[in-house]
CSV table of C-alpha atoms in Angstrom, one decimal:
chain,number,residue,atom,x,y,z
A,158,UNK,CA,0.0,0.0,0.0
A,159,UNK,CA,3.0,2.5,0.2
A,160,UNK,CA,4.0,2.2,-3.2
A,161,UNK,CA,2.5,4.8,-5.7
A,162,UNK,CA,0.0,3.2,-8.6
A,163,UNK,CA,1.7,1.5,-11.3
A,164,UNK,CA,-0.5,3.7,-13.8
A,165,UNK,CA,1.9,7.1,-11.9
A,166,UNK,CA,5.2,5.4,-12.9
A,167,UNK,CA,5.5,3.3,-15.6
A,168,UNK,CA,6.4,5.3,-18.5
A,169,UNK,CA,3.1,6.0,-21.1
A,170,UNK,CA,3.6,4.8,-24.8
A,171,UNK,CA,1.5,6.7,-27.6
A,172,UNK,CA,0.8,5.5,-30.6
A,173,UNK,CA,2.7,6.1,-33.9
A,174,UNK,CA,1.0,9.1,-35.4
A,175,UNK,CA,1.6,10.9,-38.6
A,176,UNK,CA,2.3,14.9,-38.6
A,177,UNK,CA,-0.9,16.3,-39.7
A,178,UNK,CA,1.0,18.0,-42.6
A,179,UNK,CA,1.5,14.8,-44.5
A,180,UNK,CA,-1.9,13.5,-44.0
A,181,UNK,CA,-3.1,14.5,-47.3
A,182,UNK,CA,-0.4,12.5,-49.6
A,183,UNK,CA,-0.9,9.8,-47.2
A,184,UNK,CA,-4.8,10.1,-48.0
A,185,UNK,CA,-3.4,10.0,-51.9
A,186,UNK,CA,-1.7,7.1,-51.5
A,187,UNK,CA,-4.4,5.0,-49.5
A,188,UNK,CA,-6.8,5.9,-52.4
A,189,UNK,CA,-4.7,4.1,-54.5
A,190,UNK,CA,-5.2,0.7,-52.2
A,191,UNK,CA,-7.7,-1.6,-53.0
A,192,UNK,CA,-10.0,-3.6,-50.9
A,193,UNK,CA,-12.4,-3.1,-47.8
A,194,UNK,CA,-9.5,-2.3,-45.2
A,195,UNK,CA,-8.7,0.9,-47.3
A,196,UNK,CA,-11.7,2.3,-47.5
A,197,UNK,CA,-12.1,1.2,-43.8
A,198,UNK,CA,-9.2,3.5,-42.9
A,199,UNK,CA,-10.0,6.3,-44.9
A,200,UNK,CA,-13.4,5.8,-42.9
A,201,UNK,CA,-11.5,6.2,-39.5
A,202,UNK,CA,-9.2,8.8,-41.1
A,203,UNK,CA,-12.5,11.0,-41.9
A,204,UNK,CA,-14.3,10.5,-38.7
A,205,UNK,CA,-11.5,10.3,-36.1
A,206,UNK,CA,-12.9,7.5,-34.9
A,207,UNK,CA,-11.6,4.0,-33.3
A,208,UNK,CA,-10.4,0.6,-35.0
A,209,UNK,CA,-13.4,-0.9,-33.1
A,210,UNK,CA,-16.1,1.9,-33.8
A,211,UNK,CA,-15.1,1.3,-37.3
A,212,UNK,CA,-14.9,-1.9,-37.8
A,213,UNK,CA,-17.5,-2.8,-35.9
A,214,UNK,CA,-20.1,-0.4,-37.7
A,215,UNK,CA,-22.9,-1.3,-39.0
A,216,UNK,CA,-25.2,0.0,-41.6
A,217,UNK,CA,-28.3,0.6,-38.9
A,218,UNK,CA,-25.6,2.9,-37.3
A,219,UNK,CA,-26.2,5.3,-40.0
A,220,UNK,CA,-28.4,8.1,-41.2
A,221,UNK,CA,-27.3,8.8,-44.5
A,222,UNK,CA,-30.2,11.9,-44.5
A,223,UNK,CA,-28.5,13.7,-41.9
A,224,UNK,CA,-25.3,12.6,-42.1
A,225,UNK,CA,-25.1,11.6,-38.8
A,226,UNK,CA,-23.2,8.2,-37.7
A,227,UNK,CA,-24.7,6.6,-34.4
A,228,UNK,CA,-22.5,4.6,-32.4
A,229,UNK,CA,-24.1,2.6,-29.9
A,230,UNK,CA,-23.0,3.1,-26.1
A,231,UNK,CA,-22.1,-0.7,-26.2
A,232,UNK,CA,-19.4,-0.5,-28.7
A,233,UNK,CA,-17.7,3.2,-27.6
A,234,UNK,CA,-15.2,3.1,-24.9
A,235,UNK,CA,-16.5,5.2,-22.7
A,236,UNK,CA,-20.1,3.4,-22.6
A,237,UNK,CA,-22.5,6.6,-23.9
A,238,UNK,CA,-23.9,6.8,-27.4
A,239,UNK,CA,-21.7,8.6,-29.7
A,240,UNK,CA,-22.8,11.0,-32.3
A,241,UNK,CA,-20.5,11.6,-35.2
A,242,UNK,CA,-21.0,14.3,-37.8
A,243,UNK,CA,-20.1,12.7,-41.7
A,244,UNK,CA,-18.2,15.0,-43.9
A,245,UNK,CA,-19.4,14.7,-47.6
A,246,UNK,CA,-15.7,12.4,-47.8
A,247,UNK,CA,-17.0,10.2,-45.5
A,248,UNK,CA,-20.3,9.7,-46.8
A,249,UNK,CA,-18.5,9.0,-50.5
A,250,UNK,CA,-16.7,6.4,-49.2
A,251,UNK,CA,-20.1,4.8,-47.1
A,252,UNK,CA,-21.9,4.7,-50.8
A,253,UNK,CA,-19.2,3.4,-52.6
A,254,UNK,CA,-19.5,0.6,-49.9
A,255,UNK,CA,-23.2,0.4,-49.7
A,256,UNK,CA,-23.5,-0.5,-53.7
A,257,UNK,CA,-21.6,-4.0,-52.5
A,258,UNK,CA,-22.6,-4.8,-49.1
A,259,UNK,CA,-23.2,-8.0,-48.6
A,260,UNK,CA,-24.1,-8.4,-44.6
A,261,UNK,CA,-25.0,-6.1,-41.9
A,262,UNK,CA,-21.2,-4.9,-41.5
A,263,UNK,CA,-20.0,-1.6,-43.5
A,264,UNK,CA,-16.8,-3.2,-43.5
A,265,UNK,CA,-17.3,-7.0,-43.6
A,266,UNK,CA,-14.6,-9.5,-43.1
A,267,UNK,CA,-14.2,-12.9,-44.8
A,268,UNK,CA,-15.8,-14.9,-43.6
A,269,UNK,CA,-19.8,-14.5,-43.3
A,270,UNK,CA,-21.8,-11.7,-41.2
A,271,UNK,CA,-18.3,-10.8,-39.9
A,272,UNK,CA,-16.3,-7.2,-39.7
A,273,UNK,CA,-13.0,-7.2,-40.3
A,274,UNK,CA,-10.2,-8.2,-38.3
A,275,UNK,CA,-8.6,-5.9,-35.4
A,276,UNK,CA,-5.6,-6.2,-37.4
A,277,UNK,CA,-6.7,-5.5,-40.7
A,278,UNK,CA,-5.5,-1.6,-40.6
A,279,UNK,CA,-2.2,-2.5,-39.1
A,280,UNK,CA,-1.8,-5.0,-41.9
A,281,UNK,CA,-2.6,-2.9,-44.5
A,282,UNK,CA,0.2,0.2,-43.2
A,283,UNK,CA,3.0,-2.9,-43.9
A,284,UNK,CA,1.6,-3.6,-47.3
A,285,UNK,CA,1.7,0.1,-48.0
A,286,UNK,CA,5.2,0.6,-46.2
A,287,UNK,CA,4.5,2.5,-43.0
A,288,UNK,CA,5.7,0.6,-40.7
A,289,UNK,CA,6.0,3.7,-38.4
A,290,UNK,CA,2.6,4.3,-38.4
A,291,UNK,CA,-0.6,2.9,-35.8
A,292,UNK,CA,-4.3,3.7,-37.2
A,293,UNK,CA,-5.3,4.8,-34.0
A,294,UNK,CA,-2.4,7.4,-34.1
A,295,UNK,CA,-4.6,9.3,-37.3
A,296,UNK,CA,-6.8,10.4,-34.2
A,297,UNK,CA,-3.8,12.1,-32.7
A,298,UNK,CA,-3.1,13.5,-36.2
A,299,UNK,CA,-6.2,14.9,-36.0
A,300,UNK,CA,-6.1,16.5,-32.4
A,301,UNK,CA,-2.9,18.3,-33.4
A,302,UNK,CA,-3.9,20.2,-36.3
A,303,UNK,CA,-7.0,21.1,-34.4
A,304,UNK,CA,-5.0,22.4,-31.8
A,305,UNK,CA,-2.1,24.0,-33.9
A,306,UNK,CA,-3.9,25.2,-37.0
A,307,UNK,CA,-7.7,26.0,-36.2
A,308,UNK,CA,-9.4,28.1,-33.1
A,309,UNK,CA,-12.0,25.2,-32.2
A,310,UNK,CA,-12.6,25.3,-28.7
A,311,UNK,CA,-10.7,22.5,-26.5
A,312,UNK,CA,-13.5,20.8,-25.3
A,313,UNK,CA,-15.0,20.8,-29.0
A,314,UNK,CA,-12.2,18.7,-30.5
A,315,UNK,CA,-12.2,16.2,-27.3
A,316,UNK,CA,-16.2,15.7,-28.0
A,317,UNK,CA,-15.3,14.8,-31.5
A,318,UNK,CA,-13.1,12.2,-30.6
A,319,UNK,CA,-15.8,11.1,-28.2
A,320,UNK,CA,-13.1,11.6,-24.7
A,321,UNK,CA,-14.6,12.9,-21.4
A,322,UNK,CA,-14.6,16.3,-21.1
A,323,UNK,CA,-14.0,18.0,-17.9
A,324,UNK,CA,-14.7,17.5,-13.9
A,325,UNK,CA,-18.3,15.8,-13.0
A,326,UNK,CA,-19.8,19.2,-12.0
A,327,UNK,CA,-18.6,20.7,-15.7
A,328,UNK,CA,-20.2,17.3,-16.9
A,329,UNK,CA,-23.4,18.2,-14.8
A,330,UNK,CA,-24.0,21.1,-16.5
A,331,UNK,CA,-22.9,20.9,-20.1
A,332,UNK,CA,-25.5,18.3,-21.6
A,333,UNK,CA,-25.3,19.0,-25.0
A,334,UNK,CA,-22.4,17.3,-27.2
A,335,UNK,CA,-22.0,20.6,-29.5
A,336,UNK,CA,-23.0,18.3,-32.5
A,337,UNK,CA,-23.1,21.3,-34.5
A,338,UNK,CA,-20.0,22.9,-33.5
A,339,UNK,CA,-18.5,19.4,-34.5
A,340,UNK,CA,-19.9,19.0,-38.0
A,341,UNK,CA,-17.9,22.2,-38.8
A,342,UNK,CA,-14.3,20.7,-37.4
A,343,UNK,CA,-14.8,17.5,-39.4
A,344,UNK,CA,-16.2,19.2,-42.1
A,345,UNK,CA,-13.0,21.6,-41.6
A,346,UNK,CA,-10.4,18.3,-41.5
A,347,UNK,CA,-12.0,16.3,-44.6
A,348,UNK,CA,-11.0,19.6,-46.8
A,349,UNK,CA,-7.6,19.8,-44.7
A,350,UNK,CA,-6.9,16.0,-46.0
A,351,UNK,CA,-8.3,16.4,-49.4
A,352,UNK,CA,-6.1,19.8,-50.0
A,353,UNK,CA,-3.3,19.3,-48.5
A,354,UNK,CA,-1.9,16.8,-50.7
A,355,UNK,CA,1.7,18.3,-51.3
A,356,UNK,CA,3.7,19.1,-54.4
């Protein structure tokens, strides 16, 4: 009991992330890869999202009128329904996957009514080379540029990548998950990967 939590000393290891300024000729490059796992990564790239959130998604999640992805509490980490805001990219890549789905997964694995694999992203960054990279690192990607290159609020980007935000009283009185607020910063990093696609 005198020793100090294991979680206060042992060193924390993030995740391979790409600098946000090379995003968009990594974006190129994916485009060129076929096969569900690309377009599954593009997917998370888009939304910020987790390899779970996305693989796991399924088409019910989805509102394709609104433009609105609905994660259900039981597949987000932090056990509360997640709302996510599509960018017109992400919804291209949902119809090009909706013209060949073939079970209730958006991004179905081999073998029948399954997702694919936990491992599929990782597997696909060797094919293509990068090594260097995780897929949940794009998320950090994403939570630099929002916090080097835009004036989003804090707590605006956090919501988007569906973290806590704040103490419980904050939490007590903020009850809305400025949806709105967040359609504009994805909205705002879908151009940011389709622009900036270097020389």
């Amino acid at each position: 009991t005198l020793l100090p939590a294991r979680s206060k000393v042992q060193k924390v290891k993030h995740h391979a992330a790409l600098p946000y300024d090379e995003i968009g000729i990594f974006i190129k490059d994916l485009r060129k890869q076929e096969g569900i796992s690309a377009r599954g990564l593009e997917f998370l790239i888009l939304t910020a999202a987790r390899t779970g959130e996305t693989i796991g998604a399924r088409w019910d999640e989805f509102d394709f009128d609104k433009a609105v992805w609905v994660i259900p509490a039981d597949r987000m980490k932090v056990d509360k329904e997640h709302k996510v805001p599509l960018s017109s990219a992400a919804l291209e890549v949902l119809t090009g996957l909706k013209e060949i789905a073939h079970n209730d997964f958006v991004f179905p694995g081999m073998r029948s009514n399954t997702s694919l694999s936990n491992m599929a992203f990782l597997q696909l960054l060797k094919r293509m080379g990068r090594h260097d990279l995780t897929a949940h690192g794009f998320r950090s990607s994403f939570r630099d540029r929002a916090a080097e290159r835009t004036a989003y609020p804090h707590e605006v980007a956090e919501m988007a990548l569906a973290h806590a935000v704040g103490n419980k009283v904050e939490a007590a009185y903020r009850r809305g998950d400025l949806f709105d607020k967040r359609r504009k910063i994805m909205d705002d990093w879908a151009g940011f990967c389709a622009d900036n696609v270097g020389a």
